[in-house]
XYZ file of C-alpha atoms in Angstrom:
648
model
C 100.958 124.898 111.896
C 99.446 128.218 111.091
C 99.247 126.886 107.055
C 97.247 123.638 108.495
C 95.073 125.974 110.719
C 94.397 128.606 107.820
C 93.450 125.783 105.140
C 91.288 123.774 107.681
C 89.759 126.878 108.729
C 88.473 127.466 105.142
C 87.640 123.935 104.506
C 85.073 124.269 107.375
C 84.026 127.802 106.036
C 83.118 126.596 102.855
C 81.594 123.759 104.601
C 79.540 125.302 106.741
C 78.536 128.070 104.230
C 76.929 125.785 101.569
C 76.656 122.339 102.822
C 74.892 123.206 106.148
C 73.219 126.343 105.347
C 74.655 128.335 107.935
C 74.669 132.702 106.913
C 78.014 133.627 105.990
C 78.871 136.006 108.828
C 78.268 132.925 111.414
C 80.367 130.321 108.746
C 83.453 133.185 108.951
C 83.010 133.510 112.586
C 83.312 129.863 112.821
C 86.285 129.868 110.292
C 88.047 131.924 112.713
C 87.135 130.247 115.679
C 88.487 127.069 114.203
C 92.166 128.724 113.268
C 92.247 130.283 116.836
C 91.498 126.727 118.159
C 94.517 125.433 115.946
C 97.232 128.196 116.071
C 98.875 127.727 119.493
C 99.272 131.346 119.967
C 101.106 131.102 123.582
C 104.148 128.470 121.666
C 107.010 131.212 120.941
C 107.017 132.959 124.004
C 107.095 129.771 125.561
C 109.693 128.810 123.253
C 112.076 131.658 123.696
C 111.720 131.472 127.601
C 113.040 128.148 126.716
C 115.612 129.306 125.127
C 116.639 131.322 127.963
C 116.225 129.008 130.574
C 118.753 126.421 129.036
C 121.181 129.532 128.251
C 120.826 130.345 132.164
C 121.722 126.819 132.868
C 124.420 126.863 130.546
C 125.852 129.997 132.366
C 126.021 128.350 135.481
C 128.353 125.446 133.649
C 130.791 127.871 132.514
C 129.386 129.000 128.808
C 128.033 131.969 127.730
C 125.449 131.831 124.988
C 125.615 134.944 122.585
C 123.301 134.000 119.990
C 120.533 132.433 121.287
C 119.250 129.906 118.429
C 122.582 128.578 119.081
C 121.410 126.602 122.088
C 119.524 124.723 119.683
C 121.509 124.020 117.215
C 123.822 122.360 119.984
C 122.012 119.247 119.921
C 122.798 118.693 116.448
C 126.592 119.297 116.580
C 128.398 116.101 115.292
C 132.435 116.934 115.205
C 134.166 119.567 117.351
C 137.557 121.132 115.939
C 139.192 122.131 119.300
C 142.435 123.719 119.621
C 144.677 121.797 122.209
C 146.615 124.351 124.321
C 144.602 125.552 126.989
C 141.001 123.847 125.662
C 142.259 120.551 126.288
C 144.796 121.123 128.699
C 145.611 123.360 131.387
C 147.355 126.196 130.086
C 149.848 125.856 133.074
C 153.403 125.618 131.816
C 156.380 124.215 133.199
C 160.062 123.573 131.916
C 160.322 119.909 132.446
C 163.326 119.457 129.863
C 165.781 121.359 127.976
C 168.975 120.389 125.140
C 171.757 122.416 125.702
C 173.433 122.758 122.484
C 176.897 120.908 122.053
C 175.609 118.741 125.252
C 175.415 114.784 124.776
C 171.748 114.569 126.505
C 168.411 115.987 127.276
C 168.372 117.434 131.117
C 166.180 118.611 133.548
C 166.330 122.532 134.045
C 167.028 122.152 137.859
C 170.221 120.365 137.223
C 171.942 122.897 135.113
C 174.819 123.628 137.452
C 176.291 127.485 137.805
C 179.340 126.385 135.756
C 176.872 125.180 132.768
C 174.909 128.251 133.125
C 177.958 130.808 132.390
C 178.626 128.165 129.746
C 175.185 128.487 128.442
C 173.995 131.820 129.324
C 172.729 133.221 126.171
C 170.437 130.043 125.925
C 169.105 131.404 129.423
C 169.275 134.931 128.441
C 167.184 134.126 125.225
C 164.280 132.296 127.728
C 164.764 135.754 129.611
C 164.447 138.238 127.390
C 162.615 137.013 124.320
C 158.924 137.669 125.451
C 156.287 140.103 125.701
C 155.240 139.890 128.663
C 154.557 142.719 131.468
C 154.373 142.989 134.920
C 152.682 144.711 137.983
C 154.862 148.159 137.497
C 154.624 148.089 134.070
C 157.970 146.818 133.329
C 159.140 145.189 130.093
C 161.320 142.450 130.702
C 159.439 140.737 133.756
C 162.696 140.732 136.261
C 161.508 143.322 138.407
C 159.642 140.725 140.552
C 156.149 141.398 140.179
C 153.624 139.252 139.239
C 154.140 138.379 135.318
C 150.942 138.954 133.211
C 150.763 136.889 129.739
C 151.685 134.047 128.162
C 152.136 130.907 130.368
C 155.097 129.349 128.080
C 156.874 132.417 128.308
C 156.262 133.260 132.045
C 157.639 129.510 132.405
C 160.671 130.844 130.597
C 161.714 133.479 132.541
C 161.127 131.444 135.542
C 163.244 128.540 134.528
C 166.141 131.337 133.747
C 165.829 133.314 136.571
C 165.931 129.997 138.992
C 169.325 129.121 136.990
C 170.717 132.285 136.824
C 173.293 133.254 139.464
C 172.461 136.970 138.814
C 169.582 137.953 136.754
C 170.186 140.938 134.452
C 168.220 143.684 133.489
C 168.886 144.699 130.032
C 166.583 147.292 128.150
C 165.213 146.483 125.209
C 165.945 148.052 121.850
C 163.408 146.085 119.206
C 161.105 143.219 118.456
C 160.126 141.019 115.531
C 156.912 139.670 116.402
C 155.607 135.932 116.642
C 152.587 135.135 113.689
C 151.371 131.640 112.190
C 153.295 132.133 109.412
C 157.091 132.741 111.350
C 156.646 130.374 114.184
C 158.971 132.725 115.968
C 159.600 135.573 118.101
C 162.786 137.821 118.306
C 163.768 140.520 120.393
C 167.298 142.875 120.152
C 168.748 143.912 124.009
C 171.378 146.266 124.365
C 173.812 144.320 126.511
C 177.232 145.878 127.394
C 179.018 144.594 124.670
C 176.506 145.440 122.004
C 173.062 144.611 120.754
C 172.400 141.147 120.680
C 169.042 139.341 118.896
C 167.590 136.519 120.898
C 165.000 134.509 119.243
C 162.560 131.586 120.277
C 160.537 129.448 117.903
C 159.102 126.414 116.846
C 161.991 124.326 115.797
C 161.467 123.984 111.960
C 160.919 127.632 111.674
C 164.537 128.606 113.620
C 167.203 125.933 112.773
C 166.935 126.513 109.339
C 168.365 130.029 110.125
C 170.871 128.906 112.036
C 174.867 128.434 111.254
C 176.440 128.294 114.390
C 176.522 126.087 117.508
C 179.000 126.692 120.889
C 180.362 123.568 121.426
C 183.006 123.633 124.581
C 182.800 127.346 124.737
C 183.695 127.542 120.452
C 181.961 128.683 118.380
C 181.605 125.946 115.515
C 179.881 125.617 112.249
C 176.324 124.159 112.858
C 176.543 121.495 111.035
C 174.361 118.236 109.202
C 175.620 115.913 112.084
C 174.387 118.187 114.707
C 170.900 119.412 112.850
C 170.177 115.603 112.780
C 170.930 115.475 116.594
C 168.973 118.357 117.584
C 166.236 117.265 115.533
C 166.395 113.897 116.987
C 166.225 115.766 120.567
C 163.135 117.383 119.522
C 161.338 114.056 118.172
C 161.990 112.369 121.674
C 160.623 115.078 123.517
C 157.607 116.017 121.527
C 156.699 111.899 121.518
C 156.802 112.400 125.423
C 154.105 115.219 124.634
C 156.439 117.799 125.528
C 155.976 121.245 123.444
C 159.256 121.933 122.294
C 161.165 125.435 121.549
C 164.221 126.290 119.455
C 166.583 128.800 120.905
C 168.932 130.901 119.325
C 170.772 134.314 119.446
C 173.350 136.264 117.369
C 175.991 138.991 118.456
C 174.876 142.071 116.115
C 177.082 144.940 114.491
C 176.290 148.456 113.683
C 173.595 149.045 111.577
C 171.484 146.181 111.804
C 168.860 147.849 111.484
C 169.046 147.568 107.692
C 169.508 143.701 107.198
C 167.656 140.903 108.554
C 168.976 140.189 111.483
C 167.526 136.671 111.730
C 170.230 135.045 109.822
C 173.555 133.570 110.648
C 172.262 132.838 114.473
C 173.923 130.468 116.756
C 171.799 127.578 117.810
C 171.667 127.462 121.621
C 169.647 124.784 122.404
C 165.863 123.348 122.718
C 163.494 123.617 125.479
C 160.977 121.047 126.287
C 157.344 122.670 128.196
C 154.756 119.913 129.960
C 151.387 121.507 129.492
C 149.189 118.760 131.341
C 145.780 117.552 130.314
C 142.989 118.876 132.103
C 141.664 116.074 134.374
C 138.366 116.231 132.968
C 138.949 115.419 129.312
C 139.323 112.246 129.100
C 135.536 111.856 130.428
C 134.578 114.526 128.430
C 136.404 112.572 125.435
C 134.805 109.049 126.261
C 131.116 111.201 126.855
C 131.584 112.867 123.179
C 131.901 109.200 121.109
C 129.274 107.961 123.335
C 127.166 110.395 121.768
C 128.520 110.190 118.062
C 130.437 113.530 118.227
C 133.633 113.085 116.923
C 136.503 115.192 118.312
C 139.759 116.544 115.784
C 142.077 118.020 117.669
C 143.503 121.318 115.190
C 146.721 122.852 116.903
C 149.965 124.724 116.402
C 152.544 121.949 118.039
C 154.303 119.700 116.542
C 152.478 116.423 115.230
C 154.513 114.124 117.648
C 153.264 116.681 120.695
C 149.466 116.698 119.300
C 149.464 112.821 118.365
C 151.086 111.967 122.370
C 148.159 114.397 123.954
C 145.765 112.760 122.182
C 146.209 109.601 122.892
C 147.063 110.686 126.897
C 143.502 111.898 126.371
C 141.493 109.123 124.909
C 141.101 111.066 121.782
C 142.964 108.306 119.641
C 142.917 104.841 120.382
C 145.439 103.552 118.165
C 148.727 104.142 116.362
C 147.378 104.564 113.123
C 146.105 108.218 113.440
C 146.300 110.003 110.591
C 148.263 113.394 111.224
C 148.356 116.020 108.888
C 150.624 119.182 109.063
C 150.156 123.038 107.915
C 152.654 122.378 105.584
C 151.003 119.285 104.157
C 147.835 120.942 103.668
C 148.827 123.715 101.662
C 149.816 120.615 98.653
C 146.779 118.620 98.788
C 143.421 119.460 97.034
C 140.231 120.199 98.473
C 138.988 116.627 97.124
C 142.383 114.815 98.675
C 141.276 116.961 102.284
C 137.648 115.375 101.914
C 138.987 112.009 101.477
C 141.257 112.527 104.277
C 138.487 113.439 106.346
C 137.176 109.831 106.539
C 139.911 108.844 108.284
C 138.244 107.162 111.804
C 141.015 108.967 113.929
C 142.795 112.256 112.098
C 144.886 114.989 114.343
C 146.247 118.602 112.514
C 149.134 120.250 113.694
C 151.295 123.215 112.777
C 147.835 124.605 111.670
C 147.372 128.143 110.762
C 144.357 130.349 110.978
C 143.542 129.838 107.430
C 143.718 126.578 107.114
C 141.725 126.100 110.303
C 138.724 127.517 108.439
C 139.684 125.675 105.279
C 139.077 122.373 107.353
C 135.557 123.642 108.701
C 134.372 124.242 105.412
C 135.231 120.672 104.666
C 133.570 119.119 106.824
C 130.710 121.031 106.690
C 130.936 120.533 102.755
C 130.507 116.881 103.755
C 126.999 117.626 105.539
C 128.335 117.566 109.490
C 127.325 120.173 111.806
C 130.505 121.580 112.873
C 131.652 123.405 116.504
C 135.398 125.340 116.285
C 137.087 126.822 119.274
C 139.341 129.134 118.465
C 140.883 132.212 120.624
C 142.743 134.800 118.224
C 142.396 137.534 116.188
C 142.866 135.484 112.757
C 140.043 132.490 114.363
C 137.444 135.119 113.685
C 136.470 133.364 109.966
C 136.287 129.751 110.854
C 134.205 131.283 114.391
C 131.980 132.558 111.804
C 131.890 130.017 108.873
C 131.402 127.033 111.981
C 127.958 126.395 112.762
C 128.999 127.426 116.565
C 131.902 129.308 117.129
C 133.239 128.955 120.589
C 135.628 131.431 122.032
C 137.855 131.503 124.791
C 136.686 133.434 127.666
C 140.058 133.745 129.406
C 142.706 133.447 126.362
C 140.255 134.757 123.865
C 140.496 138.045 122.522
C 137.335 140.425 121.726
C 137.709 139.608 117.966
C 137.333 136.027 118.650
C 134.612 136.949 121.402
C 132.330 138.788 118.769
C 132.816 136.102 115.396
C 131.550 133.335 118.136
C 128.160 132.011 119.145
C 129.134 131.003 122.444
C 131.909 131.677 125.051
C 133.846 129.478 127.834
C 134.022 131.293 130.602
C 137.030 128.943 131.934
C 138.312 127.517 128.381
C 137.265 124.163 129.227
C 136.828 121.581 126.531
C 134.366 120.018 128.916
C 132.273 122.613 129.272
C 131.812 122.308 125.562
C 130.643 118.787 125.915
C 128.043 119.924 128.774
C 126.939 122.828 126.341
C 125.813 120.116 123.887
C 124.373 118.255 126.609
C 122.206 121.084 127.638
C 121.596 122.103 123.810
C 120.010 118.493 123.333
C 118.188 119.088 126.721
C 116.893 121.675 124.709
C 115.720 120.745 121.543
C 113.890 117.617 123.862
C 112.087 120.065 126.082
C 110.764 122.524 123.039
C 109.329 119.396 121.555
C 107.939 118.165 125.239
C 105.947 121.764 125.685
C 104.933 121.687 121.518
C 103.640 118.342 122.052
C 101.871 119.582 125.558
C 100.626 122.791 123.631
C 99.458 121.657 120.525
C 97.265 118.313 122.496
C 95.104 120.858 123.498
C 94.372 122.214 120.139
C 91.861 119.154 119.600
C 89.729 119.181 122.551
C 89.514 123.236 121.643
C 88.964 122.293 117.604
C 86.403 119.068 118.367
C 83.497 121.604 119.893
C 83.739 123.793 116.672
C 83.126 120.837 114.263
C 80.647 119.014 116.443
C 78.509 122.793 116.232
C 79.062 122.772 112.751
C 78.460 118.755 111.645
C 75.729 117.762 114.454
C 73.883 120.808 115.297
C 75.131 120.647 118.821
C 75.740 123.766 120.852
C 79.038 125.299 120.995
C 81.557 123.761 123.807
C 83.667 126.643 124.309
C 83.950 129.866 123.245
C 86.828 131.637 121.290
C 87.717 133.772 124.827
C 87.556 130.554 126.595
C 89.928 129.109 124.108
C 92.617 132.202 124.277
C 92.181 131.118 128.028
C 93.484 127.975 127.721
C 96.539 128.808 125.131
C 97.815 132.027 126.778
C 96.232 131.156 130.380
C 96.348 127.772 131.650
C 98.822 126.207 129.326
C 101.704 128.793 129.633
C 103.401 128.327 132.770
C 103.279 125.042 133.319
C 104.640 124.687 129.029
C 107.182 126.702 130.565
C 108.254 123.943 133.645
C 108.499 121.444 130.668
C 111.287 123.667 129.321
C 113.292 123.268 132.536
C 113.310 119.980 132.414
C 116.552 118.399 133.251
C 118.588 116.582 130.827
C 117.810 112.647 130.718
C 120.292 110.260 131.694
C 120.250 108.586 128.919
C 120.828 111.863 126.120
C 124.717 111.573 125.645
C 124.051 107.982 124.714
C 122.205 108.625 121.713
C 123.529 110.010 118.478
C 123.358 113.710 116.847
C 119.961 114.112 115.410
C 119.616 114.833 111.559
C 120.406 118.645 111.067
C 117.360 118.505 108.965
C 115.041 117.125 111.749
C 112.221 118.996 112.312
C 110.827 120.212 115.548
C 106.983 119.310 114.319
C 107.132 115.851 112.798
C 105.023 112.995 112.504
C 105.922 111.404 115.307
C 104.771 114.165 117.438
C 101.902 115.219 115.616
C 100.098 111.535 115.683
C 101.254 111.428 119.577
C 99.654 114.786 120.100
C 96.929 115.036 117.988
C 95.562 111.165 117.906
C 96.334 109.811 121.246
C 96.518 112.408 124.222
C 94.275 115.201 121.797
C 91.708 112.873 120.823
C 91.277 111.586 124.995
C 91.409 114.907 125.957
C 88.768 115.804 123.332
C 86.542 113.168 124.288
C 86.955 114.215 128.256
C 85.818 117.500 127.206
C 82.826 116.880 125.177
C 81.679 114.037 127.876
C 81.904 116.519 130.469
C 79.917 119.326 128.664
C 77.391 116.728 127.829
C 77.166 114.931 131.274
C 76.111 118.574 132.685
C 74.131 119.432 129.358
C 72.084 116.220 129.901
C 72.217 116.501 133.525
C 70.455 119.763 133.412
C 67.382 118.021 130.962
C 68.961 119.329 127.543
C 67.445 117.336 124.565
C 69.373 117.044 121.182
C 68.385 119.580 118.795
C 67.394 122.224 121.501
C 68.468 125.636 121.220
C 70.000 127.191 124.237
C 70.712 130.994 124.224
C 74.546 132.311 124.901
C 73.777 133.852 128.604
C 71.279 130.127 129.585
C 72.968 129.019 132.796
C 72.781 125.690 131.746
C 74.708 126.492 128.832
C 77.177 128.066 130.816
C 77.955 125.341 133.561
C 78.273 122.606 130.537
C 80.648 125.370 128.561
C 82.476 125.572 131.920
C 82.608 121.697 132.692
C 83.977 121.497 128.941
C 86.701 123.901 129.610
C 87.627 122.217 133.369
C 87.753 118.962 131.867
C 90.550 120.121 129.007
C 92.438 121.727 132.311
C 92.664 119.148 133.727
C 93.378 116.543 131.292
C 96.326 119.034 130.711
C 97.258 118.552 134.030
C 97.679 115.241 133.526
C 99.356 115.490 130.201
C 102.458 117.642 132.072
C 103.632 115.223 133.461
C 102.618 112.583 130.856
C 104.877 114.947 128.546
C 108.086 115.212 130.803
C 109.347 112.252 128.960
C 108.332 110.973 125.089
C 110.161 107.730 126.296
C 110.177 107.309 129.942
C 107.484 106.421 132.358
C 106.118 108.883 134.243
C 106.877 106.778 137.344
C 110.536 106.675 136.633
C 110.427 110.556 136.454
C 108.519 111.461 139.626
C 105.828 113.144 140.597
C 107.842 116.069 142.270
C 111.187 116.395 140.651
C 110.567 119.318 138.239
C 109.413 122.050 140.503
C 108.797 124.644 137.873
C 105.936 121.769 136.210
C 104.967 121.889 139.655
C 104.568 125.762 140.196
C 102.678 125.748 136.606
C 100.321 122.897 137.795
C 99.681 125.232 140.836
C 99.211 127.850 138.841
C 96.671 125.968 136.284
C 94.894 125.150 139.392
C 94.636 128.485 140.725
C 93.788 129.649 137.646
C 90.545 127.479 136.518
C 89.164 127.674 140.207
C 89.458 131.389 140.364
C 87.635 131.185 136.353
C 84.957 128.635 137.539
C 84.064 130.120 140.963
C 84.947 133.907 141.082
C 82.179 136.420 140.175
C 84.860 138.212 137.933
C 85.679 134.916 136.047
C 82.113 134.419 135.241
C 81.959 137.835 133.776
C 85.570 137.503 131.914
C 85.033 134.121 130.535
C 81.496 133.739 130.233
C 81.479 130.667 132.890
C 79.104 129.438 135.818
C 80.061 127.546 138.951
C 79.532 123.373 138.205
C 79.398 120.637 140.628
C 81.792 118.333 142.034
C 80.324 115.682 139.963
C 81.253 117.465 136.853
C 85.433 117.800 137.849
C 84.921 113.856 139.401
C 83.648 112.621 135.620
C 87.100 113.633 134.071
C 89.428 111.377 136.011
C 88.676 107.966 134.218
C 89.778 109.895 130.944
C 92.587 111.148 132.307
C 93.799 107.586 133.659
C 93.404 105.818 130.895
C 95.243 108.376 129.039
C 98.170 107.802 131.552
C 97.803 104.410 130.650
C 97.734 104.508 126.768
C 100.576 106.854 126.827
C 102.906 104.435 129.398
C 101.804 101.193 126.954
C 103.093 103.417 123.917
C 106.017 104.083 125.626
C 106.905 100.366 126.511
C 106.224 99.124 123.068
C 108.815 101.676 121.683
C 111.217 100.881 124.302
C 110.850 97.149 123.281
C 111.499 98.045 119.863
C 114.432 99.659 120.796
């Protein structure tokens, strides 16, 4: 905008210099007038308190915007990566199933009878122990009672073993192994009376390849092929029931472990199957998100049978035919093989680690989408950053996470992702509503320049008068355009372009040709119906301070007010009628058009807006001339608006 203004502005300085004869000092003054008219110099505060508007109604659905460009680029988003655990559902976990090793069947927790429990007790001791959780006094274990702080799988854990346990231990703890993406398991050593023993939890794959033992009727056996097979088959049936499932094992150690690993040689105890239900809102949220063309890949640590049942419990996948690929089966296929994969209409990734969670954002963004990542941990922070928007996990997310990201959710709600693109849409509309609103005036404030300069009429408005309108009249109510609310209909239409620009040609004909040139025409009638009014004769000369020349100056300047008045509303919508709107459902348009009001009466009729702006009071007649321009600019604008929705 400010390259068109600058290289118009010299056209007409060059024009006026030597084709009309004009001294050079009045052809630069000119020049400048013309730019001013042009450059709409009240658009980015406008746009920023945009900006902030739609990040304040973002807050109040549960997202915090950190970045604020971010809201824009919202709109354009076209696949979210989402974790599944606590994004998707509720992050409230409950033992619903558990193997007991040597045991013929899966059972339910609550029916593990006392005699089964002694039988079994290192399997409960494990879900005990094996945690790192805390507790209201600070304790280590979590059996003192108090409230248990941390992970809801492993508060469900100590729950489920303290409920089966006759007597629940308390047995200090001597050393831990920690859980990472790369393990998929967590060990701790307890000194119990008879020694230190190890417990350790995991996922499956990761602990019963370390195992050698199983207790079968109270022996201890060799773990053999017969009974991997079984206890793997245990673990398919629950994870297709969307269960997430956990190995358990433990191992009796001797003096000096300290020196080997002390992983090895364990004794499988048993599995343990956790419901973590879907959050009720998904599935909307889901069905909203390929309404719009957004397409959602679900990237978690479960097992693929787990992710592929949530999904389609969810709505994610429709059919059997998703294409699920592992951790493990990403680290042997090439960038180029990942691509292809990519195209796959429905595609899940499980047993995911950090790493390869960013590896899979940089494909897709290689393939031109405009990717969104949630992600909560520490090692999230690069694909946070290498996403277009990283969103982090208000709750679950740590302050590494919080920092990489763009935007936070407060309540680590998938959903509230889908209304964050909802409002960043909302947007992107509304900064184009106020630009079209803003730069409409530009011609009724450029047409007075060029009719001085071409016809040897005098000036319709004068560079302060034209500041007025950009900083003054059109400000508040460009900022009610930016609260518009979202429409309807904006989750039914696909991702725009990432490319798209804000000023296209589109809005530039709309603005400039149809509502500018109206407005422009409203303007110069009304400074001409007073001009002519008051006996002015074409080619007459009328000094700056004539009050003739003052009232028409002022009727020019009334009439673009309120044409813009008219062109609010007219602008609330590019494709809905302003009748479908209403009038009176945007009450910040409504405070601006107050404003605007105020504004130009206090300028038109006020002894100190005669001596800011250089205006006179004008007669009724003068404001009563306007209207017909501004209806049948109502009119043009609601006839282009039908014909496009009939094309559509």
């Amino acid at each position: 905008i400010v390259f068109m203004a600058i290289a118009i502005g010299i056209v007409f300085f060059i024009a006026g210099w030597l084709i009309t004869g004009i001294s050079i000092w009045k052809a630069f003054l000119f020049a400048v007038g013309i730019i001013v008219a042009l450059v709409p110099e009240g658009m980015l505060a406008t746009l920023t308190l945009s900006l902030v508007l739609g990040t304040q109604r973002m807050a109040k659905r549960n997202v915090l915007i950190r970045y604020l460009p971010s809201v824009e680029t919202l709109g354009s988003t076209t696949v979210i990566c989402t974790d599944k655990t606590g994004t998707l559902t509720q992050n409230r976990m409950t033992v619903v199933q558990v193997y007991l090793a040597g045991e013929a069947q899966i059972t339910a927790p609550q029916r593990i009878t006392p005699a089964e429990a002694e039988m079994h007790r290192h399997f409960l001791l494990t879900a005990l122990f094996c945690h790192d959780l805390r507790n209201g006094n600070n304790g280590v274990n979590g059996t003192g009672g108090a409230a248990l702080l941390g992970d809801p799988m492993e508060i469900a854990l100590v729950e489920m073993a303290q409920k089966a346990l006759p007597v629940v231990p308390a047995y200090p703890k001597l050393h831990e192994i920690p859980f990472d993406t790369d393990r998929l398991r967590l060990s701790t050593v307890q000194a119990l009376p008879d020694g230190a023993h190890l417990y350790c939890k995991g996922a499956p794959e990761a602990v019963l390849p370390l195992c050698r033992w199983i207790r079968n009727d109270g022996e201890l056996r060799e773990f053999t092929d017969i009974e991997r097979q079984k206890a793997r088959r245990m673990q398919e049936e629950m994870a297709g029931r969307g269960l997430r499932v956990l190995a358990i094992a433990h191992r009796q150690l001797e003096d000096g472990w300290q020196d080997i690993d002390p992983e090895q040689q364990m004794v499988f105890a048993g599995l343990i199957g956790l419901e973590d239900p879907p959050r009720p809102e998904v599935p909307e949220a889901i069905r909203l998100c390929h309404a719009a063309g957004i397409r959602v890949i679900m990237v978690t640590g479960d097992h693929p049978r787990t992710a592929a049942a949530i999904a389609r419990e969810i709505g994610m996948t429709q059919t059997d035919d998703a294409v699920v690929l592992t951790g493990e089966q990403l680290r042997t296929i090439s960038d180029i093989q990942l691509r292809l994969a990519l195209d796959a209409p429905e595609i899940l990734f499980a047993r995911i680690a950090a790493d390869q969670k960013k590896r899979i954002v940089d494909m897709l963004k290689a393939k031109g989408q405009v990717v969104a990542v949630t992600g909560d941990g520490v090692n999230d922070a690069p694909a946070l950053k290498s996403a277009h928007i990283g969103i982090a996990m208000g709750i679950t997310g740590t302050d590494v996470a919080k920092e990489a990201a763009d935007m936070v959710l407060l309540d680590d709600n998938f959903a509230s992702i889908v209304s964050a693109i909802e409002e960043g849409r909302a947007v992107f509309d509304n900064i184009r509503k106020f630009l079209t609103y803003i730069l409409t005036s530009n011609v009724p404030e450029l047409i007075p320049y060029l009719a001085f300069t071409l016809f040897k009429v005098p000036l319709g408005l004068s560079l302060i008068q034209v500041l007025l309108i950009d900083l003054g009249t059109d400000s508040l109510p460009a900022v009610g355009l930016g609260a518009e609310k979202p429409d309807p209909q904006i989750m039914q239409r696909p991702p725009r372009p990432k490319d798209e620009r804000l000023f296209n040609l589109k809005l530039a004909l709309r603005a400039f040709l149809l509502l500018g040139l109206m407005e422009a025409l409203a303007a110069m009638a009304a400074f001409f119906f007073v001009l002519i009014g008051g006996g002015w004769e074409y080619g007459q000369e009328l000094a700056p301070n004539d009050p003739l020349y003052l009232q028409a100056t002022t009727a020019c300047l009334a009439a673009v007010v309120v044409m813009q008045v008219m062109n609010v509303f007219i602008c609330r919508s590019d494709r809905r009628s302003v009748f479908s709107l209403g009038w009176f459902r945007n009450p910040a348009v409504l405070a601006g058009v107050a404003f605007e009001v105020a504004l130009i009466l206090f300028i038109v009729y006020a002894p100190w807006g005669h001596a800011l702006f250089d205006t006179a009071p004008i007669a009724v007649s003068a404001w009563l001339s306007v209207l017909p321009f501004a209806c049948v600019m109502l009119l043009l604008d609601e006839l282009r608006k039908r014909f496009f929705a009939a094309k559509s």
